[in-house]
CSV table of C-alpha atoms and ligand atoms in Angstrom, one decimal:
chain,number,residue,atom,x,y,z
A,1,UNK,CA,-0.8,20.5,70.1
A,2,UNK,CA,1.7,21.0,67.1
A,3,UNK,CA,4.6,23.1,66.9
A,4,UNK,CA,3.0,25.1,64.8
A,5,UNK,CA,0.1,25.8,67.2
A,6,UNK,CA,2.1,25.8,70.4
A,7,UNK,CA,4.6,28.9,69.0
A,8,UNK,CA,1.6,30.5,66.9
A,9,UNK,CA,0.1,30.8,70.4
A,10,UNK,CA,2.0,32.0,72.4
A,11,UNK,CA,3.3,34.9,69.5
A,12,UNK,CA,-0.2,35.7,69.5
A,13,UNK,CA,-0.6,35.7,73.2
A,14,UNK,CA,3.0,38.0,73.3
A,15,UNK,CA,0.9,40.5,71.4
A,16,UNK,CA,-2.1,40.7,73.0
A,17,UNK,CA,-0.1,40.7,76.9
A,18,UNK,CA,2.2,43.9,75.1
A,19,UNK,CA,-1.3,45.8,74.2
A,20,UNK,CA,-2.9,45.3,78.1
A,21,UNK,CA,1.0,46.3,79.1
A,22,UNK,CA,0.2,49.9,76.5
A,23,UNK,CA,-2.7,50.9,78.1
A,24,UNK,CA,-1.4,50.2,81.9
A,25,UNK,CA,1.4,52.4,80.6
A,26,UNK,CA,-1.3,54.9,79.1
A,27,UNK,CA,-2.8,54.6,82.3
A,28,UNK,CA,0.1,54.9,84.6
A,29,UNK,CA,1.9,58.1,82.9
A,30,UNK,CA,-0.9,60.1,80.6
A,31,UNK,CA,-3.5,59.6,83.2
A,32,UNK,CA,-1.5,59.3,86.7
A,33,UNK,CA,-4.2,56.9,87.9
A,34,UNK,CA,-1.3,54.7,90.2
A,35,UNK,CA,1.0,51.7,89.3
A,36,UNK,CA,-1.6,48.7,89.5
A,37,UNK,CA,-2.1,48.4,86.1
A,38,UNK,CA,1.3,48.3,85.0
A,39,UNK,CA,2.3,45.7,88.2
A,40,UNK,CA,-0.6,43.7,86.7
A,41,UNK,CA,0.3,43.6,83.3
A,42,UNK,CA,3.9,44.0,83.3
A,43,UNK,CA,3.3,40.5,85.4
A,44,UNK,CA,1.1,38.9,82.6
A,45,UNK,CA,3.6,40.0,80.1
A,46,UNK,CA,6.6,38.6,81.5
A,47,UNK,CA,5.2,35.6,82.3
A,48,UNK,CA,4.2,35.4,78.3
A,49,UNK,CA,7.3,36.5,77.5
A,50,UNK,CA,9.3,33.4,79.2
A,51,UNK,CA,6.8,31.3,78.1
A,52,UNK,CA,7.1,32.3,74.7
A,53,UNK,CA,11.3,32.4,74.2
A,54,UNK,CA,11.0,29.0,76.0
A,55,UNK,CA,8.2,27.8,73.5
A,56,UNK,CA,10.5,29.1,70.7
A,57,UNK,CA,13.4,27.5,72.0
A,58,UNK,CA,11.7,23.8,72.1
A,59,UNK,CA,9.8,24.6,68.8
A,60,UNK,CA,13.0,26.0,66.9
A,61,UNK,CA,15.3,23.0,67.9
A,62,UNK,CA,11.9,20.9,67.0
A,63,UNK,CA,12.0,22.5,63.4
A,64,UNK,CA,15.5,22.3,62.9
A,65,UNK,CA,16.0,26.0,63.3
A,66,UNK,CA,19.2,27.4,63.4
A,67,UNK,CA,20.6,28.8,66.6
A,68,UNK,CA,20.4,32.8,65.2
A,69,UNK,CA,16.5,32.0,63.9
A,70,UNK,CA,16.0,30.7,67.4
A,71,UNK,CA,17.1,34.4,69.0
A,72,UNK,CA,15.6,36.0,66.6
A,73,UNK,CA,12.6,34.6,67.4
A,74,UNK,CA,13.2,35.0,71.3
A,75,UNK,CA,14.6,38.9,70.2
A,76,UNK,CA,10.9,39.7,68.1
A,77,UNK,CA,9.3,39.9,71.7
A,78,UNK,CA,11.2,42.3,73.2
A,79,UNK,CA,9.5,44.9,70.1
A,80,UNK,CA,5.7,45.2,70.4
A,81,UNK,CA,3.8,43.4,68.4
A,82,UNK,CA,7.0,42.2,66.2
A,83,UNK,CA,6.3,38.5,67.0
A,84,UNK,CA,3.1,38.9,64.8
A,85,UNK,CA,4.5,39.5,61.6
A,86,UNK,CA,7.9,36.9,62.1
A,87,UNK,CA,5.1,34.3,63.1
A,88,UNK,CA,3.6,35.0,60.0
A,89,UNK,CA,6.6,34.9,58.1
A,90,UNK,CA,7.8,31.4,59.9
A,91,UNK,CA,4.6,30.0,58.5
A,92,UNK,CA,4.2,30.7,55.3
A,93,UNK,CA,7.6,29.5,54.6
A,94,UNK,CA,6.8,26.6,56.0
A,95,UNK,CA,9.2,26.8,59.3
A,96,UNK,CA,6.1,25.8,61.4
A,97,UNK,CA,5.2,22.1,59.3
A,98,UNK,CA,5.2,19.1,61.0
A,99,UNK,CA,4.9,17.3,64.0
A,100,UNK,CA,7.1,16.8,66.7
A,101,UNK,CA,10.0,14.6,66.2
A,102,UNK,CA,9.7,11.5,68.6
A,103,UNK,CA,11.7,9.6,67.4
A,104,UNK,CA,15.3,9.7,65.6
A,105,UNK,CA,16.2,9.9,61.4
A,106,UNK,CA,19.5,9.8,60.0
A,107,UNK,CA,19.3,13.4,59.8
A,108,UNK,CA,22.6,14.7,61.7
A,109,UNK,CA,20.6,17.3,63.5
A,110,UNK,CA,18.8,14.7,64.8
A,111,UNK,CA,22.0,13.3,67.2
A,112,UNK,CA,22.8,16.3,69.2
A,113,UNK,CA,22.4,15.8,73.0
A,114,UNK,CA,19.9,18.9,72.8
A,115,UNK,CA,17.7,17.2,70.1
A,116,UNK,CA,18.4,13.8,71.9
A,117,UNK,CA,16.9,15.4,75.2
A,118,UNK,CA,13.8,17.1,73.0
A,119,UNK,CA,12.5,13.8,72.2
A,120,UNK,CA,13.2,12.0,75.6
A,121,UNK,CA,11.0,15.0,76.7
A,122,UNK,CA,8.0,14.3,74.6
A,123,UNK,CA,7.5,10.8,74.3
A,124,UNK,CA,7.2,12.1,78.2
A,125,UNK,CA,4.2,15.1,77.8
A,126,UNK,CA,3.5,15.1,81.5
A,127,UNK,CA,7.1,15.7,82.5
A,128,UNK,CA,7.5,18.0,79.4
A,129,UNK,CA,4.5,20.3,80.3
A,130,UNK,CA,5.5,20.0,84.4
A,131,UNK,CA,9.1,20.9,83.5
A,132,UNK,CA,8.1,23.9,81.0
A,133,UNK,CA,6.1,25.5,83.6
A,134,UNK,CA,8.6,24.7,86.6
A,135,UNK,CA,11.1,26.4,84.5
A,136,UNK,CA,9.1,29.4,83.2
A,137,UNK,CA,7.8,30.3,87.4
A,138,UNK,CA,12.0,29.6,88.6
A,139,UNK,CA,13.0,32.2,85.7
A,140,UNK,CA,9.8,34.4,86.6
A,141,UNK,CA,10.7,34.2,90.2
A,142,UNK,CA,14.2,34.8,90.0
A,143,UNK,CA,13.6,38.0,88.0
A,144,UNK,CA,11.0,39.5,90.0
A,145,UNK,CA,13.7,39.0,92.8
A,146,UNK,CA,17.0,40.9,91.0
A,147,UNK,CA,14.3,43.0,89.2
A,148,UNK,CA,12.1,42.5,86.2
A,149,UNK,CA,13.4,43.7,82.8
A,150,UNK,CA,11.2,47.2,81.8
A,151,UNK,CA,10.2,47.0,85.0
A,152,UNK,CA,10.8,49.9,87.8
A,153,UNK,CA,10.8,47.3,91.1
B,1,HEM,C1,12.4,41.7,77.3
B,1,HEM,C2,11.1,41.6,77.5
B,1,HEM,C3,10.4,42.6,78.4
B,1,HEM,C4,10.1,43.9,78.0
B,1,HEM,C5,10.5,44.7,76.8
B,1,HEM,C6,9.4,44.5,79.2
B,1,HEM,C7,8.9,45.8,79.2
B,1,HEM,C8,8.3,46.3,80.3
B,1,HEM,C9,7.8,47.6,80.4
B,1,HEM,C10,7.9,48.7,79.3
B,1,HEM,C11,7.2,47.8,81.6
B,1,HEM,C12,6.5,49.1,82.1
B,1,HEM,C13,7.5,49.8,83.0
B,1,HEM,C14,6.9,51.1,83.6
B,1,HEM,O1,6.7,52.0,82.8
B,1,HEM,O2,6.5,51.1,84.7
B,1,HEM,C15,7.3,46.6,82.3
B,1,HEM,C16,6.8,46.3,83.5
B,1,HEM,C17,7.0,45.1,84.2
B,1,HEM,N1,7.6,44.0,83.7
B,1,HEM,FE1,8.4,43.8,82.0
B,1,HEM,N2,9.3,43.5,80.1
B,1,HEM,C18,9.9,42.4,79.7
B,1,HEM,C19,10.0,41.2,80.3
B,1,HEM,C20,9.6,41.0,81.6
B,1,HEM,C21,9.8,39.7,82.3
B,1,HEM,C22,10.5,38.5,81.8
B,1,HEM,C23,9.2,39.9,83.5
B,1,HEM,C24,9.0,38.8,84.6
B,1,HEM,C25,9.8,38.8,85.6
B,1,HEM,C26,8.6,41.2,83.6
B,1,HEM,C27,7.9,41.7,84.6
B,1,HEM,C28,7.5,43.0,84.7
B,1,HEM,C29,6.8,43.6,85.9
B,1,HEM,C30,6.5,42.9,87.2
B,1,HEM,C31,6.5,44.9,85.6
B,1,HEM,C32,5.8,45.9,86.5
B,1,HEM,C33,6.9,46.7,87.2
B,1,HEM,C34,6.3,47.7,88.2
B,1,HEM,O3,6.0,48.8,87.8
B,1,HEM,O4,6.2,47.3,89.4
B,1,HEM,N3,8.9,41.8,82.4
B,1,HEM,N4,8.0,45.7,81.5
């Protein structure tokens, strides 16, 4: 998978978890038919939500984003639907081209410990993948514990 599939996605997946998130909401409040929906897809949607700022983190350092294109990217998921149109923009101005960068250029960006560990990471997928999804359920869990952001438990 590219960079430029991984993030395209996940924004894509952002926006479809915010619409099921709409009508549990719809649900919940215009027809008072009970909180299930809402628990259900408030669930779904955070755990699209870490999945996506964490898949925009790896793919922005990736692309040589800079550290305020990386939150904004993060920041478009918190709006509904807003990670549509900055994918779109990312991509036709070719901030989504390429392949992963395995291995090291003279580029300076190339030499910083977080770039360094990037590329350790994916000439290791296995680890890559287990650690992405290790991190994504510890940030999910840890939420849910002190209470999940939107959320009313
Ligand atoms: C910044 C991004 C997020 C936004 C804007 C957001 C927004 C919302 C909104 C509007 C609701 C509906 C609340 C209601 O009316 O009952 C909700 C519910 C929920 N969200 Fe989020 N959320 C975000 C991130 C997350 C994350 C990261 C998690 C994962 C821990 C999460 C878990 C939940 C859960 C479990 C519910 C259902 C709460 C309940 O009613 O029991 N959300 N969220």
């Amino acid at each position: 998978m590219s960079p430029r599939s991984l993030y395209r996605s996940l924004a894509f997946a952002e926006a479809v978890t915010w619409t099921l998130l709409i009508i549990a909401m719809v649900i919940k409040y215009v027809f008072h038919a009970g909180d299930l929906p809402v628990q259900i897809a408030g669930s779904i949607h955070g755990f699209v939500f870490i999945s996506y700022a964490l898949a925009a983190g790896l793919v922005g350092v990736n692309q040589y984003w800079s550290k305020r294109l990386i939150t904004l990217a993060v920041a478009t998921a918190v709006l509904p639907y807003a990670t549509v149109p900055f994918d779109l923009k990312m991509d036709r101005s070719g901030k989504l081209d390429g392949d992963w960068r395995r291995s090291a250029t003279a580029d300076p960006r190339d030499h910083t410990l977080v770039s360094r560990l990037l590329r350790w990471m994916l000439r290791r997928p296995a680890l890559l993948g287990g650690t992405s999804l290790l991190t994504v359920v510890v940030i999910m869990g840890t939420l849910l514990i002190i209470g999940p952001p939107g959320g009313q438990s």
